[in-house]
XYZ file of C-alpha atoms in Angstrom:
384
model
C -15.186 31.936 -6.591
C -13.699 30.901 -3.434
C -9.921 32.856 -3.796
C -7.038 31.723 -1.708
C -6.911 34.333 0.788
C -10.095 34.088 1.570
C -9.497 30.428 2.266
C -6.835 30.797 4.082
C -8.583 33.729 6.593
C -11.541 31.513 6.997
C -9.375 28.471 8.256
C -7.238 31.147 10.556
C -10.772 32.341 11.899
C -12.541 28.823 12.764
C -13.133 28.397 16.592
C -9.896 26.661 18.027
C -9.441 24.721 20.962
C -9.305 26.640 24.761
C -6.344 27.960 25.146
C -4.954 27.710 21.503
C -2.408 30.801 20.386
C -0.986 31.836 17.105
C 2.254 30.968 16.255
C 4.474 32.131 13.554
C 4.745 29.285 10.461
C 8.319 27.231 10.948
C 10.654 27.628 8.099
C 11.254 25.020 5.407
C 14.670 24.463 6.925
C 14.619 23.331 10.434
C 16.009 20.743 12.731
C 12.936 18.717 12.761
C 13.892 17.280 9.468
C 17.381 16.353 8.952
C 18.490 16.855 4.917
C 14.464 17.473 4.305
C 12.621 20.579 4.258
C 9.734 21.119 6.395
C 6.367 18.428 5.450
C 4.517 18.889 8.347
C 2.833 20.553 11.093
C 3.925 19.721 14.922
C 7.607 18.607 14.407
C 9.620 22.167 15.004
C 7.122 23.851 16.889
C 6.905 21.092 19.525
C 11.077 21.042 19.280
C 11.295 24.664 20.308
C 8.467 24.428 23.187
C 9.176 20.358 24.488
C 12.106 19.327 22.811
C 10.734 16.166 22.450
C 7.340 14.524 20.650
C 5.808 13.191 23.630
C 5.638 13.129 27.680
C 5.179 16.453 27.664
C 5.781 18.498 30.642
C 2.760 21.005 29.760
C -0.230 21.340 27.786
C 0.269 23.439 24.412
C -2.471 24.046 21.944
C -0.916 26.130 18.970
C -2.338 27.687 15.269
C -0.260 28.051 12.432
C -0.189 27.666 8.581
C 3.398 25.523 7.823
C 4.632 25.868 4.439
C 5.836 22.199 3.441
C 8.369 20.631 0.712
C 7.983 17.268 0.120
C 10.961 15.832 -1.332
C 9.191 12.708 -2.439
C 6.887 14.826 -4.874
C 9.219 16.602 -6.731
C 11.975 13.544 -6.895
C 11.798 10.092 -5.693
C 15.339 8.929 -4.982
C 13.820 4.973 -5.342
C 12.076 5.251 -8.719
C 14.359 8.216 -10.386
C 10.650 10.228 -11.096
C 8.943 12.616 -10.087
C 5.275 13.091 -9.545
C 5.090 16.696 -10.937
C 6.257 14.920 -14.320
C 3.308 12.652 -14.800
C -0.540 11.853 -15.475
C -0.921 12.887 -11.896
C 0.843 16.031 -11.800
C -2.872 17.830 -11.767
C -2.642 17.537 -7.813
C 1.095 18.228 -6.968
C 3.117 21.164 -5.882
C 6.842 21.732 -5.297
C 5.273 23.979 -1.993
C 2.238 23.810 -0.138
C 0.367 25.186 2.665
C -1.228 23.195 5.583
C -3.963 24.564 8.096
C -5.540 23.382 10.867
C -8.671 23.394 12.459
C -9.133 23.496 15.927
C -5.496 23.444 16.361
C -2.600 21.315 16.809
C -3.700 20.014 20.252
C -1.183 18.738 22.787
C -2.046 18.005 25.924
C 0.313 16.715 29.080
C -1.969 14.219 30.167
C -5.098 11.722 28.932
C -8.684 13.301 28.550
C -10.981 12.274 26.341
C -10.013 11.116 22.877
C -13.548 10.695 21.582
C -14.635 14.093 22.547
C -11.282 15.377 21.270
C -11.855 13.795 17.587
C -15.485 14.283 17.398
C -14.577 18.386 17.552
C -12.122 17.855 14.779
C -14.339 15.816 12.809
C -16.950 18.623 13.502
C -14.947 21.628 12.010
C -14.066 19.293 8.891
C -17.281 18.684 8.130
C -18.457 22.177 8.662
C -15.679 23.577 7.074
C -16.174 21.491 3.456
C -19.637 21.844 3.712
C -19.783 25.515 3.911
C -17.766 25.339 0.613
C -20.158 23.462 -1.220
C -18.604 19.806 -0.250
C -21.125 17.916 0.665
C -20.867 14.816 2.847
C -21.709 12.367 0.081
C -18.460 12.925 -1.764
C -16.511 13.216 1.444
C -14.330 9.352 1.650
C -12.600 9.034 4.672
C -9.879 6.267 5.270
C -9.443 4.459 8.451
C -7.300 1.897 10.363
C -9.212 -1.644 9.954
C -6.202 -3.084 12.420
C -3.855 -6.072 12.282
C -0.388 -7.456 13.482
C 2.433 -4.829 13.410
C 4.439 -6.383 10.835
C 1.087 -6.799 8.427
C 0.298 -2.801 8.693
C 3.781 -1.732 8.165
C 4.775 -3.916 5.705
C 7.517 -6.032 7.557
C 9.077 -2.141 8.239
C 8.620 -3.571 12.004
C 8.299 -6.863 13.373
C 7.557 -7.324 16.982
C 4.156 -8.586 17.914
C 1.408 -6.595 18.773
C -1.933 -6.172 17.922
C -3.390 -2.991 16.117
C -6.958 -2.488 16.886
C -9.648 -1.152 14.569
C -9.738 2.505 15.066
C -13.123 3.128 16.151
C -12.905 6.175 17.551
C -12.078 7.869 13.925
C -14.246 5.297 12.225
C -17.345 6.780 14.862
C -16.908 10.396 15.034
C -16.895 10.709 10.893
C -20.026 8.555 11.151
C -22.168 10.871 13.974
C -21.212 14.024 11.120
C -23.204 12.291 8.652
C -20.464 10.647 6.541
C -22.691 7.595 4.382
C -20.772 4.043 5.810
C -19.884 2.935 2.570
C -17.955 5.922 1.915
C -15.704 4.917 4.802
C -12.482 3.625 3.168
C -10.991 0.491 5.082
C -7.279 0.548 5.103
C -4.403 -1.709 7.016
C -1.207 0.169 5.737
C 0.783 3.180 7.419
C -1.692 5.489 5.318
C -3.916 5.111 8.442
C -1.327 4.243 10.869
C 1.097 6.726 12.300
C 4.502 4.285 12.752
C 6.966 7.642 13.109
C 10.987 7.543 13.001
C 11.540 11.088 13.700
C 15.533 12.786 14.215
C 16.835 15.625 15.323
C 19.696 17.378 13.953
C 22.148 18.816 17.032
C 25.652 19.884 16.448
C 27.232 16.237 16.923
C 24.731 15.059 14.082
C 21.013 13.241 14.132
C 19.704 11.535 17.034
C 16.729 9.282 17.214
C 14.079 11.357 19.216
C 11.139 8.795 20.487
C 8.218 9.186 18.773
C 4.595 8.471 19.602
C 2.520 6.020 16.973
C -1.663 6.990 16.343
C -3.686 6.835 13.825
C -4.852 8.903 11.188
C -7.602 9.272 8.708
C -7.162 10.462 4.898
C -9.394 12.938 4.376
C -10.911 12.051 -0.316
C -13.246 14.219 -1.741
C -14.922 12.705 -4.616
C -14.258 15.278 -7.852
C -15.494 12.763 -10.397
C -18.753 11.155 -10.374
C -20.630 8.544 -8.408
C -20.106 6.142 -11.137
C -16.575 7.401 -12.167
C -15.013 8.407 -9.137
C -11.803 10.650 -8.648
C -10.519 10.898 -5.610
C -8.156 13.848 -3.805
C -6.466 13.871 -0.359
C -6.914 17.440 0.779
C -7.294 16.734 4.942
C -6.456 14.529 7.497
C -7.102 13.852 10.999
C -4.859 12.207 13.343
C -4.301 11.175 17.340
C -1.744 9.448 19.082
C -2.597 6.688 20.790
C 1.381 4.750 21.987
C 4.160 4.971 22.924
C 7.140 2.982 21.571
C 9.097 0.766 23.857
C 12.796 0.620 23.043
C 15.408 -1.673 24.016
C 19.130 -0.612 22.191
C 17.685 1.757 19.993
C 15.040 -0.683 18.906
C 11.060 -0.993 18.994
C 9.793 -3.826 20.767
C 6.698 -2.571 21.488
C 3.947 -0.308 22.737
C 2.059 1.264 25.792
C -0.301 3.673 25.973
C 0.642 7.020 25.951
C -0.107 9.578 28.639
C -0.461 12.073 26.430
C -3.519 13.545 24.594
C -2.791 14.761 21.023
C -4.924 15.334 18.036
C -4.725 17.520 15.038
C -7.574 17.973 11.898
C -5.787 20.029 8.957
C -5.980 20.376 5.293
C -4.005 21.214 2.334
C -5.068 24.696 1.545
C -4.056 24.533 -2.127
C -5.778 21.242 -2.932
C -9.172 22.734 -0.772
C -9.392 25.569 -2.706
C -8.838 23.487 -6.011
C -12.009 21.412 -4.977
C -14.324 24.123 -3.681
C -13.650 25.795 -7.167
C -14.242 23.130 -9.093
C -10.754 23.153 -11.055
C -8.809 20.641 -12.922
C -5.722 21.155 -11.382
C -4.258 22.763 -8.324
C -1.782 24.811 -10.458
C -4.912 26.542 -11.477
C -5.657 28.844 -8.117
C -6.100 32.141 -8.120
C -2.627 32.532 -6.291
C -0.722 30.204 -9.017
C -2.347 30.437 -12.278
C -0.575 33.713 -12.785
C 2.673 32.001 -12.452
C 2.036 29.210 -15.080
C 0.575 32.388 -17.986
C 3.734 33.753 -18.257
C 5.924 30.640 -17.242
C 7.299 30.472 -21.176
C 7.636 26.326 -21.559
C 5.301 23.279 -22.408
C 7.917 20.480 -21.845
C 7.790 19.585 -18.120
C 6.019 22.764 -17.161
C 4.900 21.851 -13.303
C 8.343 20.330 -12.885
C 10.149 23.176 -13.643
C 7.472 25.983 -11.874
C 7.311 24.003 -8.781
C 11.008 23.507 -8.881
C 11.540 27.229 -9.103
C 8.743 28.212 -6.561
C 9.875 25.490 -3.692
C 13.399 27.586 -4.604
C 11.713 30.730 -3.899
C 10.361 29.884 -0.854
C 13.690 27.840 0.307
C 15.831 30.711 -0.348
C 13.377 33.475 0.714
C 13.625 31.484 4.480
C 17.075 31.446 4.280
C 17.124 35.185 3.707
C 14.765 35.945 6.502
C 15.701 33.306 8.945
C 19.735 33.696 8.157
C 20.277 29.914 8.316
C 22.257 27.870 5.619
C 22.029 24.877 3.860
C 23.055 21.380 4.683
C 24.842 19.102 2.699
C 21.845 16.700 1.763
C 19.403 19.718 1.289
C 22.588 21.311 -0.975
C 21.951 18.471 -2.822
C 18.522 18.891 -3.317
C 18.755 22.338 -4.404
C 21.107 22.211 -6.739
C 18.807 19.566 -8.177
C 15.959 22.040 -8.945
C 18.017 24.745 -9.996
C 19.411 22.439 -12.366
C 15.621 21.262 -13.497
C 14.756 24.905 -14.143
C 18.227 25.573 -15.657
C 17.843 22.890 -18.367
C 14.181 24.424 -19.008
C 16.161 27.171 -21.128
C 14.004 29.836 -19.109
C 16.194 33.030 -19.433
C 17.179 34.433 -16.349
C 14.629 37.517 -17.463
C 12.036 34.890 -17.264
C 13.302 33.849 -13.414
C 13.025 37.061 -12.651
C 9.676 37.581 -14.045
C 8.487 34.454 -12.402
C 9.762 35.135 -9.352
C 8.142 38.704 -8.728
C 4.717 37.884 -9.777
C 4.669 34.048 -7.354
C 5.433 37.216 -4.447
C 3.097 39.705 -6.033
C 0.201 36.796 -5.759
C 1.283 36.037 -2.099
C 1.172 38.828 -0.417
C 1.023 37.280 3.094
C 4.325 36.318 2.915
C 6.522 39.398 1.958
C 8.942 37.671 3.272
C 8.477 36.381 -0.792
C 9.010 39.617 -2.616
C 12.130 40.434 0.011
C 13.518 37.129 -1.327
C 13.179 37.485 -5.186
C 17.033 38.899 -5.508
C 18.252 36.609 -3.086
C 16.693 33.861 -5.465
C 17.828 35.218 -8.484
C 21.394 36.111 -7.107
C 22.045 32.673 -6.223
C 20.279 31.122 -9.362
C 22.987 32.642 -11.407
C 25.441 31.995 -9.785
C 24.877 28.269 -9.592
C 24.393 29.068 -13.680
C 27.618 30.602 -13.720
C 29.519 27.557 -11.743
C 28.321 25.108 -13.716
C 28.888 26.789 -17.045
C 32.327 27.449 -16.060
């Protein structure tokens, strides 16, 4: 059995880039997403160092394991659903953990891309292999290139040309990944097209943002004749940067910088290299979902109380409020686990033993009343 800790340690231990240091994991609420919660890796840590997402002024090479909330997955304001109520709800979480490999790898000026991916690629490889992966049910995605407006769907319409990315397509090849296993793809799954904000006291501004490519890391769980696939990694480099005339994109030059980043999503790895059914059933989690007393809409309602926990645990240790969109968003799950008929015993029960089972982040278990304080007294508003 491959537990989560141990998963997590190996990932903090791989060989990193020169230079690479530790950094402390952002929190969930920070200025890099504007009325979102954290979803990904570079955003606030290159905000506090650069405050910007490209020309950097100095080379930074940083480790860290980001705890992410993606909105999307627990409700999509589009469709009205959510994906942890569904046939697919197997591979979702309210919360997750990301990790990287060599690290996040920023550098001020151009080196050598191929050199750069081919070490990511590398530690992938390596890294799912020494799980009991092997490369045979590894399916990468990649960039097959086309006209701006074809890869992003109309979302932008000036002309230019997307080339095949070759560089990702070649590096997964030299580690032994079979060529018909290579998935061929001309959306924004493979193409990093990035609108990224920041939130300063006079509101969001536009921050310009650098456009790459990135490959979608499937591991086959099925069979060879019945394939299932899972996302659990992905590697990504920038390769442009965005030319703007009034606030608008009409175009792109290269970029000066280097930047490259291989991670994985620690939950769905350790799923795989156990051979599970379904991520809630971790060593870390399972606990949560024994005593979690419901059957109707269960991974709703315990992902919608653990992203709580962790929201609310941040805001306890960080001392930092709540927006008005991400109020919104709250008081959405509390009212998802709220309508569950959980007693509040239950909450706290919950609540202790998802800390108890992460004991890396006590900032968890310092957190629980916190949670629970503010859980009833949303109760008590809206009963009122």
């Amino acid at each position: 059995m491959v537990t989560y800790k141990s998963l997590r340690d190996k990932l903090q231990s791989l060989e990193k880039y020169e230079g690479c240091v530790s950094i402390a994991r952002p929190p969930v609420i920070n200025e890099g997403f504007p009325g979102q919660f954290n979803v990904s890796f570079a955003e606030h840590p290159w905000l506090v160092e650069h405050g910007k997402y490209m020309d950097f002024d100095n080379d930074y090479v940083f480790s860290t394991i980001p705890s992410c909330i993606r909105w999307n997955d627990i409700y999509d304001e589009t469709t009205k659903t959510s994906k942890l109520d569904g046939s697919d709800s197997w591979k979702y979480l309210g919360v997750f953990e990301m990790a990287d490999l060599i690290g996040m790898v920023g550098l001020s000026r151009r080196t050598n891309a191929l050199d750069l991916q081919r070490r990511q690629a590398n530690s992938l490889v390596k890294l799912l292999e020494s799980l009991g992966i092997t490369k045979d049910r590894i399916h990468p995605s990649y960039q097959v290139g086309g006209e701006v407006s074809e890869v992003t769907d109309g979302r932008y319409k000036f002309s230019y040309q997307i080339p095949t990315d070759s560089i990702g397509k070649q590096v997964l090849l030299e580690q032994g990944i079979p060529e018909e296993n290579l998935i061929g793809d001309r959306t924004r799954d493979t193409l990093l097209a990035l609108r990224l904000e920041r939130q300063l006291p006079r509101g969001k501004v536009q921050i310009p943002t650098p456009w790459g490519y990135r490959n979608e890391i499937n591991v086959n769980i099925g069979t060879k004749e019945n394939p299932k696939y899972v996302d659990i990694g992905t590697l990504e480099r920038f390769a442009w940067k965005p030319i703007y005339d009034k606030g608008r994109i009409i175009g792109l030059e290269e970029i000066r910088d280097e930047v490259s980043i291989g991670a994985v999503g620690l939950e769905r790895l350790c799923m795989v290299a156990n051979g599970l059914d379904a991520v809630q059933q971790i060593d870390c989690i399972k606990p949560f979902y024994e005593i979690l007393p419901i059957d109707s809409k269960k991974v709703l309602v315990g992902e919608s109380l653990r992203a709580l926990h962790r929201i609310y645990s941040d805001m306890n240790k960080y001392e930092i409020g709540l927006s008005k969109r991400r109020k919104i968003k709250v008081k959405r799950m509390l009212r998802t686990v709220l309508d569950s008929e959980i007693s509040m015993a239950d909450v706290e029960k919950l609540l202790r033993i998802n800390a108890d089972n992460q004991s890396w982040h006590p900032e968890l278990e310092e957190g629980v009343n916190f949670c629970l304080e503010e859980t009833r007294n949303y109760s008590t508003r809206r009963n009122s």
